[in-house]
Short mmCIF file of C-alpha atoms in Angstrom, two decimals:
data_model
loop_
_atom_site.label_atom_id
_atom_site.label_comp_id
_atom_site.label_asym_id
_atom_site.label_seq_id
_atom_site.Cartn_x
_atom_site.Cartn_y
_atom_site.Cartn_z
CA UNK A 229 1.66 23.28 -11.25
CA UNK A 230 0.88 23.69 -14.94
CA UNK A 231 -2.82 24.55 -15.34
CA UNK A 232 -4.08 24.73 -18.91
CA UNK A 233 -7.50 24.61 -20.55
CA UNK A 234 -6.17 22.65 -23.52
CA UNK A 235 -3.49 19.99 -23.15
CA UNK A 236 -0.40 20.99 -25.12
CA UNK A 237 -0.23 17.62 -26.90
CA UNK A 238 -3.90 17.46 -27.88
CA UNK A 239 -4.75 17.50 -31.57
CA UNK A 240 -7.90 19.55 -31.01
CA UNK A 241 -10.04 21.04 -28.29
CA UNK A 242 -13.75 20.53 -27.65
CA UNK A 243 -16.38 22.18 -25.44
CA UNK A 244 -15.86 19.61 -22.66
CA UNK A 245 -12.10 20.27 -22.54
CA UNK A 246 -12.84 23.91 -21.72
CA UNK A 247 -15.04 22.84 -18.78
CA UNK A 248 -12.37 20.45 -17.46
CA UNK A 249 -9.05 22.27 -17.04
CA UNK A 250 -5.91 20.21 -17.50
CA UNK A 251 -3.45 19.86 -14.64
CA UNK A 252 0.12 18.58 -14.87
CA UNK A 253 2.31 18.45 -11.73
CA UNK A 254 4.99 16.09 -13.05
CA UNK A 255 7.66 18.80 -12.92
CA UNK A 256 6.95 19.41 -9.22
CA UNK A 257 8.23 15.94 -8.28
CA UNK A 258 11.69 14.42 -8.20
CA UNK A 259 12.78 11.58 -10.51
CA UNK A 260 10.73 8.39 -10.65
CA UNK A 261 12.02 5.77 -8.19
CA UNK A 262 11.64 1.98 -8.30
CA UNK A 263 10.59 -0.24 -5.40
CA UNK A 264 11.96 -3.25 -7.31
CA UNK A 265 10.85 -6.71 -6.10
CA UNK A 266 9.33 -5.66 -2.78
CA UNK A 267 5.80 -4.50 -1.93
CA UNK A 268 6.67 -1.05 -0.62
CA UNK A 269 4.35 1.07 -2.78
CA UNK A 270 2.70 2.43 0.39
CA UNK A 271 5.93 4.09 1.51
CA UNK A 272 7.00 5.33 -1.95
CA UNK A 273 3.60 6.93 -2.54
CA UNK A 274 3.49 8.54 0.91
CA UNK A 275 7.04 9.87 0.67
CA UNK A 276 6.22 11.31 -2.78
CA UNK A 277 3.08 13.02 -1.46
CA UNK A 278 4.89 14.50 1.53
CA UNK A 279 7.89 15.51 -0.60
CA UNK A 280 5.51 17.47 -2.85
CA UNK A 281 3.89 19.09 0.19
CA UNK A 282 7.33 20.23 1.41
CA UNK A 283 8.08 21.59 -2.07
CA UNK A 284 4.92 23.73 -1.98
CA UNK A 285 4.91 24.80 1.67
CA UNK A 286 8.64 25.26 2.27
CA UNK A 287 10.61 25.56 -0.96
CA UNK A 288 8.24 27.82 -2.90
CA UNK A 289 7.90 30.12 0.12
CA UNK A 290 11.56 30.20 1.25
CA UNK A 291 13.48 29.27 -1.93
CA UNK A 292 15.82 27.32 0.36
CA UNK A 293 17.39 24.69 -1.94
CA UNK A 294 17.42 22.21 0.94
CA UNK A 295 13.63 21.95 0.54
CA UNK A 296 13.66 21.56 -3.24
CA UNK A 297 12.35 17.99 -3.31
CA UNK A 298 12.42 17.96 -7.11
CA UNK A 299 16.09 17.07 -6.64
CA UNK A 300 16.66 13.38 -5.98
CA UNK A 301 18.90 13.97 -2.97
CA UNK A 302 16.22 16.07 -1.22
CA UNK A 303 13.33 13.64 -1.71
CA UNK A 304 12.03 11.91 1.41
CA UNK A 305 13.49 8.41 1.61
CA UNK A 306 10.87 5.69 1.11
CA UNK A 307 13.28 3.25 2.77
CA UNK A 308 12.92 5.10 6.07
CA UNK A 309 9.17 4.45 6.17
CA UNK A 310 9.63 0.78 5.37
CA UNK A 311 12.47 0.34 7.89
CA UNK A 312 10.19 1.75 10.57
CA UNK A 313 7.36 -0.52 9.39
CA UNK A 314 9.69 -3.53 9.55
CA UNK A 315 10.65 -2.57 13.10
CA UNK A 316 7.00 -2.17 14.18
CA UNK A 317 6.08 -5.58 12.75
CA UNK A 318 8.99 -7.19 14.57
CA UNK A 319 8.00 -5.49 17.84
CA UNK A 320 4.41 -6.73 17.43
CA UNK A 321 5.78 -10.24 16.88
CA UNK A 322 7.91 -10.08 20.05
CA UNK A 323 4.99 -8.75 22.13
CA UNK A 324 2.67 -11.44 20.76
CA UNK A 325 5.19 -14.12 21.71
CA UNK A 326 5.41 -12.77 25.26
CA UNK A 327 1.64 -12.47 25.71
CA UNK A 328 0.31 -15.43 23.76
CA UNK A 329 3.24 -17.74 23.03
CA UNK A 330 2.55 -20.06 26.02
CA UNK A 331 -1.15 -20.23 24.99
CA UNK A 332 -0.56 -20.94 21.29
CA UNK A 333 -2.02 -24.48 21.33
CA UNK A 334 -5.11 -23.27 23.14
CA UNK A 335 -5.53 -20.40 20.64
CA UNK A 336 -5.15 -22.76 17.67
CA UNK A 337 -7.84 -25.02 19.14
CA UNK A 338 -10.19 -22.05 19.68
CA UNK A 339 -9.59 -20.87 16.11
CA UNK A 340 -10.34 -24.32 14.65
CA UNK A 341 -13.55 -24.54 16.72
CA UNK A 342 -14.65 -21.07 15.55
CA UNK A 343 -14.06 -21.99 11.89
CA UNK A 344 -15.97 -25.27 12.34
CA UNK A 345 -18.88 -23.50 14.08
CA UNK A 346 -19.14 -20.99 11.24
CA UNK A 347 -20.69 -23.55 8.87
CA UNK A 348 -23.25 -24.50 11.52
CA UNK A 349 -24.14 -20.83 12.04
CA UNK A 350 -24.62 -20.30 8.27
CA UNK A 351 -26.91 -23.38 8.24
CA UNK A 352 -28.90 -21.84 11.10
CA UNK A 353 -29.21 -18.55 9.17
CA UNK A 354 -30.60 -20.42 6.15
CA UNK A 355 -33.04 -22.47 8.28
CA UNK A 356 -34.31 -19.35 10.04
CA UNK A 357 -34.80 -17.58 6.70
CA UNK A 358 -36.61 -20.51 5.04
CA UNK A 359 -39.01 -20.72 8.01
CA UNK A 360 -40.38 -17.27 7.08
CA UNK A 361 -43.91 -17.28 5.60
CA UNK A 362 -42.77 -14.63 3.12
CA UNK A 363 -41.37 -16.90 0.40
CA UNK A 364 -39.67 -14.06 -1.51
CA UNK A 365 -37.75 -13.09 1.64
CA UNK A 366 -37.11 -16.74 2.57
CA UNK A 367 -35.59 -17.69 -0.78
CA UNK A 368 -33.65 -14.43 -1.24
CA UNK A 369 -32.14 -14.47 2.27
CA UNK A 370 -31.27 -18.17 2.12
CA UNK A 371 -29.48 -17.66 -1.20
CA UNK A 372 -27.87 -14.48 0.21
CA UNK A 373 -26.38 -16.49 3.12
CA UNK A 374 -25.12 -19.20 0.73
CA UNK A 375 -23.34 -16.63 -1.46
CA UNK A 376 -21.85 -14.88 1.60
CA UNK A 377 -20.40 -18.21 2.76
CA UNK A 378 -19.08 -19.02 -0.71
CA UNK A 379 -17.51 -15.57 -1.14
CA UNK A 380 -15.35 -16.12 1.94
CA UNK A 381 -13.48 -18.82 0.02
CA UNK A 382 -12.88 -16.79 -3.15
CA UNK A 383 -10.72 -13.92 -4.35
CA UNK A 384 -10.34 -11.77 -7.43
CA UNK A 385 -12.92 -11.92 -10.23
CA UNK A 386 -15.10 -14.58 -8.60
CA UNK A 387 -15.15 -12.56 -5.37
CA UNK A 388 -16.25 -9.47 -7.32
CA UNK A 389 -18.96 -11.41 -9.15
CA UNK A 390 -20.38 -12.81 -5.90
CA UNK A 391 -20.28 -9.35 -4.32
CA UNK A 392 -22.43 -7.95 -7.14
CA UNK A 393 -24.97 -10.76 -6.73
CA UNK A 394 -25.02 -10.27 -2.95
CA UNK A 395 -25.66 -6.54 -3.45
CA UNK A 396 -28.58 -7.37 -5.77
CA UNK A 397 -30.09 -9.77 -3.23
CA UNK A 398 -29.64 -7.19 -0.44
CA UNK A 399 -31.92 -4.81 -2.33
CA UNK A 400 -34.57 -7.52 -2.80
CA UNK A 401 -34.41 -8.41 0.91
CA UNK A 402 -34.65 -4.75 1.89
CA UNK A 403 -37.67 -4.21 -0.38
CA UNK A 404 -39.57 -7.07 1.28
CA UNK A 405 -39.42 -5.27 4.63
CA UNK A 406 -39.26 -8.69 6.28
CA UNK A 407 -36.91 -9.72 9.12
CA UNK A 408 -37.85 -12.17 11.87
CA UNK A 409 -36.27 -12.55 15.30
CA UNK A 410 -34.67 -15.94 14.58
CA UNK A 411 -32.88 -14.57 11.52
CA UNK A 412 -31.65 -11.56 13.51
CA UNK A 413 -30.29 -13.82 16.29
CA UNK A 414 -28.49 -16.05 13.77
CA UNK A 415 -26.96 -12.98 12.07
CA UNK A 416 -25.76 -11.69 15.47
CA UNK A 417 -24.08 -15.05 16.17
CA UNK A 418 -22.40 -14.85 12.76
CA UNK A 419 -21.09 -11.35 13.54
CA UNK A 420 -19.63 -12.52 16.88
CA UNK A 421 -18.06 -15.53 15.16
CA UNK A 422 -16.55 -13.26 12.48
CA UNK A 423 -14.92 -11.00 15.11
CA UNK A 424 -13.58 -14.01 17.04
CA UNK A 425 -12.00 -15.61 13.96
CA UNK A 426 -10.50 -12.29 12.84
CA UNK A 427 -8.92 -11.60 16.25
CA UNK A 428 -7.59 -15.14 16.73
CA UNK A 429 -6.14 -15.18 13.20
CA UNK A 430 -4.40 -11.86 13.84
CA UNK A 431 -2.82 -13.13 17.09
CA UNK A 432 -1.70 -16.44 15.56
CA UNK A 433 -0.17 -14.65 12.58
CA UNK A 434 1.76 -12.32 14.90
CA UNK A 435 3.10 -15.29 16.86
CA UNK A 436 4.35 -17.03 13.70
CA UNK A 437 5.28 -14.03 11.57
CA UNK A 438 8.58 -12.25 12.27
CA UNK A 439 7.63 -9.39 9.96
CA UNK A 440 6.31 -9.75 6.43
CA UNK A 441 8.39 -7.58 4.11
CA UNK A 442 5.54 -6.88 1.69
CA UNK A 443 2.60 -4.55 2.20
CA UNK A 444 1.92 -1.77 4.66
CA UNK A 445 -0.27 1.19 5.58
CA UNK A 446 0.17 4.64 4.01
CA UNK A 447 -1.48 6.31 7.00
CA UNK A 448 0.96 4.70 9.42
CA UNK A 449 3.95 5.78 7.35
CA UNK A 450 2.62 9.35 7.20
CA UNK A 451 2.21 9.40 10.99
CA UNK A 452 5.84 8.28 11.41
CA UNK A 453 7.14 10.87 8.93
CA UNK A 454 5.47 13.75 10.79
CA UNK A 455 6.00 12.40 14.32
CA UNK A 456 8.28 14.61 16.42
CA UNK A 457 10.19 11.54 17.63
CA UNK A 458 10.48 9.64 14.33
CA UNK A 459 10.89 12.27 11.61
CA UNK A 460 12.22 11.33 8.19
CA UNK A 461 15.39 11.01 6.10
CA UNK A 462 16.44 12.35 2.74
CA UNK A 463 17.22 10.16 -0.26
CA UNK A 464 20.85 11.32 -0.15
CA UNK A 465 21.44 9.58 3.19
CA UNK A 466 19.11 6.58 2.98
CA UNK A 467 18.68 5.66 -0.72
CA UNK A 468 15.52 3.84 -1.75
CA UNK A 469 15.89 3.81 -5.52
CA UNK A 470 17.20 0.81 -7.46
CA UNK A 471 17.44 2.96 -10.60
CA UNK A 472 20.16 4.98 -8.88
CA UNK A 473 21.62 2.10 -6.83
CA UNK A 474 21.99 -1.02 -9.07
CA UNK A 475 22.69 -3.20 -6.01
CA UNK A 476 19.02 -2.77 -5.01
CA UNK A 477 17.87 -5.04 -7.87
CA UNK A 478 16.21 -7.99 -6.17
CA UNK A 479 15.79 -5.91 -3.03
CA UNK A 480 13.39 -8.31 -1.31
CA UNK A 481 15.85 -11.14 -1.84
CA UNK A 482 18.70 -8.93 -0.56
CA UNK A 483 16.79 -8.06 2.62
CA UNK A 484 15.93 -11.71 3.23
CA UNK A 485 19.62 -12.50 2.68
CA UNK A 486 20.62 -9.79 5.18
CA UNK A 487 18.15 -11.17 7.75
CA UNK A 488 19.63 -14.64 7.24
CA UNK A 489 23.22 -13.45 7.76
CA UNK A 490 22.29 -11.28 10.75
CA UNK A 491 20.53 -14.24 12.36
CA UNK A 492 23.49 -16.49 11.53
CA UNK A 493 25.85 -14.08 13.29
CA UNK A 494 23.64 -13.31 16.30
CA UNK A 495 22.90 -16.98 17.04
CA UNK A 496 26.53 -18.06 17.14
CA UNK A 497 27.19 -20.30 20.18
CA UNK A 498 29.49 -18.84 22.83
CA UNK A 499 32.13 -21.47 22.09
CA UNK A 500 32.30 -20.68 18.33
CA UNK A 501 35.83 -20.41 16.97
CA UNK A 502 37.30 -16.94 16.18
CA UNK A 503 37.41 -17.94 12.50
CA UNK A 504 33.68 -18.78 12.45
CA UNK A 505 32.89 -15.54 14.28
CA UNK A 506 34.85 -13.46 11.74
CA UNK A 507 33.33 -15.27 8.75
CA UNK A 508 29.74 -14.85 10.00
CA UNK A 509 30.33 -11.18 10.82
CA UNK A 510 31.94 -10.57 7.43
CA UNK A 511 28.91 -12.07 5.60
CA UNK A 512 26.48 -9.96 7.65
CA UNK A 513 28.50 -6.78 7.09
CA UNK A 514 28.70 -7.33 3.32
CA UNK A 515 24.94 -7.95 3.16
CA UNK A 516 24.34 -4.84 5.28
CA UNK A 517 26.48 -2.57 3.15
CA UNK A 518 24.67 -3.76 0.01
CA UNK A 519 21.44 -2.24 1.33
CA UNK A 520 22.97 0.63 3.30
CA UNK A 521 25.79 1.83 1.01
CA UNK A 522 26.33 5.06 2.98
CA UNK A 523 27.58 3.07 6.01
CA UNK A 524 31.15 1.84 6.40
CA UNK A 525 31.95 -1.78 7.20
CA UNK A 526 33.04 -0.70 10.70
CA UNK A 527 29.69 1.04 11.33
CA UNK A 528 27.68 -2.00 10.22
CA UNK A 529 29.79 -4.32 12.38
CA UNK A 530 29.43 -1.99 15.40
CA UNK A 531 25.62 -1.97 15.09
CA UNK A 532 25.43 -5.76 14.81
CA UNK A 533 27.71 -6.28 17.82
CA UNK A 534 25.60 -3.95 19.99
CA UNK A 535 22.34 -5.74 19.08
CA UNK A 536 19.72 -6.23 21.83
CA UNK A 537 16.88 -8.77 21.73
CA UNK A 538 14.15 -6.12 21.64
CA UNK A 539 15.72 -4.22 18.73
CA UNK A 540 15.51 -4.61 14.97
CA UNK A 541 19.03 -4.66 13.44
CA UNK A 542 17.76 -3.44 10.05
CA UNK A 543 16.03 -0.45 11.64
CA UNK A 544 19.21 0.32 13.58
CA UNK A 545 21.18 0.28 10.32
CA UNK A 546 18.64 2.66 8.80
CA UNK A 547 18.88 5.00 11.81
CA UNK A 548 22.66 5.06 11.56
CA UNK A 549 22.49 5.76 7.82
CA UNK A 550 20.09 8.64 8.47
CA UNK A 551 22.62 11.08 9.95
CA UNK A 552 20.47 14.18 9.52
CA UNK A 553 16.96 13.29 10.60
CA UNK A 554 14.43 15.94 9.62
CA UNK A 555 11.23 17.05 11.34
CA UNK A 556 8.22 19.08 10.28
CA UNK A 557 8.19 22.57 11.82
CA UNK A 558 4.52 22.84 12.80
CA UNK A 559 4.91 26.54 13.59
CA UNK A 560 5.56 27.15 9.89
CA UNK A 561 3.06 24.69 8.42
CA UNK A 562 1.79 21.27 9.43
CA UNK A 563 0.54 18.54 7.06
CA UNK A 564 -2.39 16.21 7.58
CA UNK A 565 -3.52 13.21 5.56
CA UNK A 566 -7.13 12.84 4.50
CA UNK A 567 -8.57 9.57 3.19
CA UNK A 568 -11.40 9.37 0.67
CA UNK A 569 -13.09 5.99 1.09
CA UNK A 570 -14.66 4.21 -1.88
CA UNK A 571 -12.74 6.13 -4.55
CA UNK A 572 -14.78 4.73 -7.43
CA UNK A 573 -16.48 6.19 -10.48
CA UNK A 574 -19.22 7.75 -8.32
CA UNK A 575 -16.90 10.11 -6.46
CA UNK A 576 -14.03 10.80 -8.86
CA UNK A 577 -15.33 14.37 -8.97
CA UNK A 578 -13.64 15.02 -5.61
CA UNK A 579 -10.33 13.71 -6.98
CA UNK A 580 -10.59 16.04 -10.00
CA UNK A 581 -11.31 18.96 -7.67
CA UNK A 582 -8.23 18.16 -5.52
CA UNK A 583 -6.01 17.98 -8.60
CA UNK A 584 -7.34 21.32 -9.89
CA UNK A 585 -6.50 22.82 -6.48
CA UNK A 586 -2.89 21.64 -6.89
CA UNK A 587 -3.01 18.59 -4.61
CA UNK A 588 -1.69 15.29 -6.02
CA UNK A 589 -3.77 12.31 -4.95
CA UNK A 590 -2.67 8.84 -3.87
CA UNK A 591 -4.91 6.16 -5.40
CA UNK A 592 -5.18 2.65 -3.94
CA UNK A 593 -6.36 0.35 -6.72
CA UNK A 594 -6.15 -3.15 -8.15
CA UNK A 595 -2.75 -2.84 -9.83
CA UNK A 596 -2.85 -6.11 -11.78
CA UNK A 597 -6.20 -5.50 -13.43
CA UNK A 598 -5.48 -1.86 -14.17
CA UNK A 599 -1.98 -2.32 -15.63
CA UNK A 600 -1.35 -5.91 -16.80
CA UNK A 601 -2.85 -8.21 -19.45
CA UNK A 602 -5.22 -10.70 -17.83
CA UNK A 603 -3.03 -13.60 -18.99
CA UNK A 604 -0.11 -12.32 -16.88
CA UNK A 605 -1.61 -12.61 -13.39
CA UNK A 606 -3.72 -14.87 -11.20
CA UNK A 607 -7.30 -13.59 -11.57
CA UNK A 608 -8.16 -15.02 -8.13
CA UNK A 609 -5.44 -13.00 -6.41
CA UNK A 610 -5.85 -9.55 -4.90
CA UNK A 611 -3.27 -6.98 -5.96
CA UNK A 612 -3.81 -3.79 -4.01
CA UNK A 613 -1.37 -1.13 -5.15
CA UNK A 614 -0.82 2.57 -4.40
CA UNK A 615 0.27 5.19 -6.95
CA UNK A 616 0.09 8.99 -7.23
CA UNK A 617 -2.19 10.87 -9.62
CA UNK A 618 -0.22 13.99 -10.60
CA UNK A 619 -2.36 15.36 -13.40
CA UNK A 620 -5.50 15.19 -15.50
CA UNK A 621 -6.74 16.27 -18.90
CA UNK A 622 -9.81 15.83 -21.06
CA UNK A 623 -9.47 13.56 -24.08
CA UNK A 624 -11.88 14.80 -26.74
CA UNK A 625 -11.65 11.66 -28.88
CA UNK A 626 -12.44 9.38 -25.92
CA UNK A 627 -15.00 11.76 -24.47
CA UNK A 628 -13.64 11.50 -20.92
CA UNK A 629 -10.93 12.62 -18.53
CA UNK A 630 -7.63 10.77 -18.35
CA UNK A 631 -5.23 10.85 -15.43
CA UNK A 632 -1.44 11.10 -15.28
CA UNK A 633 -0.18 8.51 -12.79
CA UNK A 634 3.24 8.38 -11.13
CA UNK A 635 4.21 4.85 -10.06
CA UNK A 636 7.06 3.15 -8.20
CA UNK A 637 7.29 -0.18 -10.04
CA UNK A 638 10.08 -0.32 -12.59
CA UNK A 639 11.14 3.32 -12.39
CA UNK A 640 11.11 5.36 -15.64
CA UNK A 641 10.93 2.21 -17.79
CA UNK A 642 8.10 0.56 -15.83
CA UNK A 643 5.15 1.95 -17.81
CA UNK A 644 6.58 1.13 -21.24
CA UNK A 645 7.59 -2.37 -20.10
CA UNK A 646 4.10 -3.23 -18.91
CA UNK A 647 2.44 -1.61 -21.93
CA UNK A 648 4.60 -3.69 -24.28
CA UNK A 649 3.43 -6.88 -22.55
CA UNK A 650 -0.01 -6.51 -24.17
CA UNK A 651 1.51 -6.97 -27.63
CA UNK A 652 2.40 -10.62 -27.10
CA UNK A 653 -1.34 -11.32 -26.79
CA UNK A 654 -2.25 -9.06 -29.73
CA UNK A 655 -4.00 -6.70 -27.33
CA UNK A 656 -3.96 -2.91 -26.98
CA UNK A 657 -3.05 -1.54 -23.56
CA UNK A 658 -5.87 0.46 -21.92
CA UNK A 659 -3.46 3.33 -21.19
CA UNK A 660 -0.59 5.36 -22.70
CA UNK A 661 2.90 6.11 -21.38
CA UNK A 662 4.55 9.53 -21.22
CA UNK A 663 8.01 9.92 -19.75
CA UNK A 664 7.57 6.92 -17.49
CA UNK A 665 4.11 8.04 -16.33
CA UNK A 666 0.86 6.21 -17.03
CA UNK A 667 -1.95 8.13 -18.73
CA UNK A 668 -5.10 6.20 -17.80
CA UNK A 669 -8.71 6.91 -18.87
CA UNK A 670 -11.08 7.73 -16.02
CA UNK A 671 -13.42 4.83 -16.89
CA UNK A 672 -10.53 2.36 -16.51
CA UNK A 673 -8.85 3.76 -13.39
CA UNK A 674 -12.10 4.38 -11.49
CA UNK A 675 -13.23 0.81 -12.21
CA UNK A 676 -10.41 -0.57 -10.07
CA UNK A 677 -9.92 2.22 -7.50
CA UNK A 678 -10.62 1.65 -3.81
CA UNK A 679 -9.33 4.58 -1.71
CA UNK A 680 -7.75 7.99 -2.24
CA UNK A 681 -5.19 9.79 -0.06
CA UNK A 682 -4.25 13.46 -0.04
CA UNK A 683 -1.87 15.53 2.13
CA UNK A 684 -2.99 19.06 2.85
CA UNK A 685 -1.95 21.83 5.22
CA UNK A 686 -3.74 21.94 8.57
CA UNK A 687 -6.08 24.87 8.84
CA UNK A 688 -6.44 25.29 5.08
CA UNK A 689 -9.70 24.42 3.37
#
């Protein structure tokens, strides 16, 4: 880690820059990788964080080149985490079909009833509030319930605006010190209804969904990486970078294509002609080798032929590609992931402290609003994204800290590409680019941040 009091590229220093030491860990990471057209930021960020931990705890202490995760081939494969995630989602789908498949119509009916009852419950909350003799409480709580109901149907900017108004009303309601029994009972009914709808929606989605390729959980991926039964793979055996592997361009489309060809082969009727069998197998093998280039055609064909109903063919291809699975040696050092909830402007001090201590930090934030011009995305859509903060420095001209962010969209060219997109609207991007990394002012990044993740060594403060 480079730790300086004045950033090397700064034109001048100032008193505040001396109080806020600069940190730059870019050289402690391997090359930037690109997730391409698929929502796998959760696995790229987690594999980057754990790769850096291995660099510090294993390579710097042993100087064993095998642990030098600054080299592309030694980086933890992000594809391994996503293959495991894909397999887990498929297993959840199969279990949901077994448990709830026969009851699907009944569950749909219960869900529709719960959604219908929700409006009635909100009406009851408003009636109970308006019956209060305290008119300030009555009007505030009735309006509060109306905004809560409306917010459930919105996303993006409108959702944020309603949330701010709801927070303002909450303070007014709290200051009145008023709450009658009828309002409390109606609120309890609303809470029960919320839980019922959430659970039924989850079950129905699992029944219908065979495994959404986008999105995931960084904590889950971390648990798999460090699990003594799962372990992880290196980039050299299970590539996850479309900058290095051109065939990965359009990766989501390629995976969907592979799923289609696998299904086409596995669902062949028993009386299919030998020619049809060979053609279907050939298509599936070609699609498989596109995403798993380290496997031979014979290996892909062998895995597909040995398929069982409770297995995920894509995960099996990943396992075969990962010939040297690695595991954390807990006797030497064991990692743990900590999560900082509500990583907004009020607690960015903890993030600065972690960076100064030499720990890169994963930041979950609204990627669209932080990186793109407003004209280039749907303002009513949520765009949760996860990147790694690998450095910080004080900008004297701006009068605030700015953070160096490592991202997995677009590889080394990603930052410059997105920054250029502001020009077509005659706008100035709210960040700079340096060697493929974003340099984002604290006021901008903290505005859209939601959670922070850090991997540290167990037993160390």
